[in-house]
PDB file of C-alpha atoms in Angstrom:
ATOM      1  CA  MET A   1      33.486  -0.452  28.352  1.00  0.00           C
ATOM      2  CA  ALA A   2      35.536  -3.081  26.539  1.00  0.00           C
ATOM      3  CA  ASP A   3      34.510  -6.686  27.000  1.00  0.00           C
ATOM      4  CA  LYS A   4      36.943  -9.406  28.060  1.00  0.00           C
ATOM      5  CA  GLY A   5      37.419 -10.551  24.470  1.00  0.00           C
ATOM      6  CA  ASP A   6      38.552  -7.097  23.401  1.00  0.00           C
ATOM      7  CA  ILE A   7      40.947  -6.863  26.328  1.00  0.00           C
ATOM      8  CA  GLY A   8      42.308 -10.355  25.641  1.00  0.00           C
ATOM      9  CA  TRP A   9      42.805  -9.493  21.991  1.00  0.00           C
ATOM     10  CA  LYS A  10      44.592  -6.240  22.821  1.00  0.00           C
ATOM     11  CA  VAL A  11      46.953  -8.014  25.221  1.00  0.00           C
ATOM     12  CA  MET A  12      47.750 -10.788  22.734  1.00  0.00           C
ATOM     13  CA  ALA A  13      48.181  -8.433  19.772  1.00  0.00           C
ATOM     14  CA  GLY A  14      50.295  -6.022  21.810  1.00  0.00           C
ATOM     15  CA  ALA A  15      52.581  -8.780  23.059  1.00  0.00           C
ATOM     16  CA  ALA A  16      52.958 -10.191  19.547  1.00  0.00           C
ATOM     17  CA  ALA A  17      53.725  -6.759  18.074  1.00  0.00           C
ATOM     18  CA  PHE A  18      56.307  -6.103  20.804  1.00  0.00           C
ATOM     19  CA  ALA A  19      58.010  -9.469  20.287  1.00  0.00           C
ATOM     20  CA  GLY A  20      57.874  -9.104  16.509  1.00  0.00           C
ATOM     21  CA  GLY A  21      59.373  -5.619  16.735  1.00  0.00           C
ATOM     22  CA  PHE A  22      62.172  -6.840  18.984  1.00  0.00           C
ATOM     23  CA  VAL A  23      63.094  -9.634  16.575  1.00  0.00           C
ATOM     24  CA  ALA A  24      62.691  -7.379  13.544  1.00  0.00           C
ATOM     25  CA  ARG A  25      65.080  -4.775  14.975  1.00  0.00           C
ATOM     26  CA  LYS A  26      67.728  -7.458  15.569  1.00  0.00           C
ATOM     27  CA  VAL A  27      67.305  -8.872  12.051  1.00  0.00           C
ATOM     28  CA  ILE A  28      67.282  -5.455  10.374  1.00  0.00           C
ATOM     29  CA  THR A  29      70.372  -4.361  12.301  1.00  0.00           C
ATOM     30  CA  ALA A  30      72.245  -7.542  11.349  1.00  0.00           C
ATOM     31  CA  ALA A  31      71.214  -7.152   7.691  1.00  0.00           C
ATOM     32  CA  TRP A  32      72.345  -3.519   7.720  1.00  0.00           C
ATOM     33  CA  LYS A  33      75.748  -4.515   9.138  1.00  0.00           C
ATOM     34  CA  LYS A  34      76.164  -7.273   6.562  1.00  0.00           C
ATOM     35  CA  THR A  35      75.062  -5.082   3.648  1.00  0.00           C
ATOM     36  CA  THR A  36      76.899  -1.856   4.500  1.00  0.00           C
ATOM     37  CA  GLY A  37      79.774  -3.251   6.522  1.00  0.00           C
ATOM     38  CA  LYS A  38      79.149  -0.836   9.385  1.00  0.00           C
ATOM     39  CA  GLU A  39      76.881  -0.264  12.343  1.00  0.00           C
ATOM     40  CA  PRO A  40      73.541   1.445  11.686  1.00  0.00           C
ATOM     41  CA  PRO A  41      73.311   5.058  12.820  1.00  0.00           C
ATOM     42  CA  THR A  42      72.411   5.285  16.496  1.00  0.00           C
ATOM     43  CA  ASN A  43      71.046   8.807  16.067  1.00  0.00           C
ATOM     44  CA  PRO A  44      69.950   9.369  12.459  1.00  0.00           C
ATOM     45  CA  GLU A  45      68.701  12.876  13.320  1.00  0.00           C
ATOM     46  CA  SER A  46      72.248  14.051  14.087  1.00  0.00           C
ATOM     47  CA  PRO A  47      73.878  16.295  11.465  1.00  0.00           C
ATOM     48  CA  ASP A  48      77.034  14.193  11.971  1.00  0.00           C
ATOM     49  CA  VAL A  49      75.318  11.259  10.213  1.00  0.00           C
ATOM     50  CA  ASP A  50      75.345  11.331   6.404  1.00  0.00           C
ATOM     51  CA  LEU A  51      71.874  12.314   5.167  1.00  0.00           C
ATOM     52  CA  MET A  52      71.558   9.389   2.741  1.00  0.00           C
ATOM     53  CA  GLU A  53      72.589   6.922   5.431  1.00  0.00           C
ATOM     54  CA  ALA A  54      70.072   8.414   7.871  1.00  0.00           C
ATOM     55  CA  LEU A  55      67.272   8.324   5.300  1.00  0.00           C
ATOM     56  CA  GLY A  56      68.172   4.782   4.245  1.00  0.00           C
ATOM     57  CA  TRP A  57      68.110   3.591   7.842  1.00  0.00           C
ATOM     58  CA  ALA A  58      64.765   5.337   8.460  1.00  0.00           C
ATOM     59  CA  VAL A  59      63.183   3.729   5.391  1.00  0.00           C
ATOM     60  CA  VAL A  60      64.551   0.249   6.084  1.00  0.00           C
ATOM     61  CA  MET A  61      63.575   0.420   9.741  1.00  0.00           C
ATOM     62  CA  GLY A  62      60.108   1.844   9.092  1.00  0.00           C
ATOM     63  CA  VAL A  63      59.201  -0.689   6.431  1.00  0.00           C
ATOM     64  CA  GLY A  64      60.738  -3.582   8.358  1.00  0.00           C
ATOM     65  CA  MET A  65      58.962  -2.732  11.603  1.00  0.00           C
ATOM     66  CA  GLU A  66      55.601  -2.288   9.896  1.00  0.00           C
ATOM     67  CA  ILE A  67      55.961  -5.611   8.072  1.00  0.00           C
ATOM     68  CA  SER A  68      56.828  -7.234  11.386  1.00  0.00           C
ATOM     69  CA  ARG A  69      53.774  -5.709  13.080  1.00  0.00           C
ATOM     70  CA  VAL A  70      51.420  -6.830  10.305  1.00  0.00           C
ATOM     71  CA  LEU A  71      52.791 -10.386  10.272  1.00  0.00           C
ATOM     72  CA  ALA A  72      52.657 -10.665  14.071  1.00  0.00           C
ATOM     73  CA  THR A  73      49.091  -9.342  14.221  1.00  0.00           C
ATOM     74  CA  ARG A  74      47.943 -11.678  11.462  1.00  0.00           C
ATOM     75  CA  ALA A  75      49.556 -14.672  13.192  1.00  0.00           C
ATOM     76  CA  VAL A  76      47.808 -13.791  16.460  1.00  0.00           C
ATOM     77  CA  ALA A  77      44.520 -13.263  14.602  1.00  0.00           C
ATOM     78  CA  ASN A  78      44.804 -16.772  13.142  1.00  0.00           C
ATOM     79  CA  GLN A  79      45.395 -18.189  16.624  1.00  0.00           C
ATOM     80  CA  TRP A  80      42.495 -16.114  17.970  1.00  0.00           C
ATOM     81  CA  VAL A  81      40.185 -17.620  15.349  1.00  0.00           C
ATOM     82  CA  LYS A  82      41.330 -21.139  16.293  1.00  0.00           C
ATOM     83  CA  GLY A  83      40.592 -20.421  19.947  1.00  0.00           C
ATOM     84  CA  THR A  84      37.357 -18.447  19.674  1.00  0.00           C
ATOM     85  CA  GLY A  85      35.951 -19.419  16.294  1.00  0.00           C
ATOM     86  CA  GLU A  86      35.805 -15.824  15.038  1.00  0.00           C
ATOM     87  CA  LEU A  87      37.960 -12.811  14.309  1.00  0.00           C
ATOM     88  CA  PRO A  88      38.118  -9.947  16.788  1.00  0.00           C
ATOM     89  CA  SER A  89      35.317  -7.466  16.047  1.00  0.00           C
ATOM     90  CA  HIS A  90      37.498  -4.804  14.436  1.00  0.00           C
ATOM     91  CA  LEU A  91      39.054  -7.317  11.997  1.00  0.00           C
ATOM     92  CA  ARG A  92      35.752  -8.690  10.731  1.00  0.00           C
ATOM     93  CA  PRO A  93      34.651  -7.631   7.245  1.00  0.00           C
ATOM     94  CA  LYS A  94      32.022  -4.886   7.218  1.00  0.00           C
ATOM     95  CA  SER A  95      28.682  -6.123   5.903  1.00  0.00           C
TER      96      SER A  95
END
């Protein structure tokens, strides 16, 4: 069974990843509009969407969301260390 520290970490990291993803989607969408001059595809899987546009959106969104998740998790890990004095167990270096 998970201890309270693990549960606390999972809640904090999950909330940070959710918030980071929300902000990232808004930023990526705005950057797409500014760069291409049009709305991003709402359904990139649809054959009505140009293949290159769909692939471009998928790449930009995938990379942007993963960067957001990593940055959010690292920020929470730094706060976790300040509060507890150590990294969560799964982030500690293996000895």
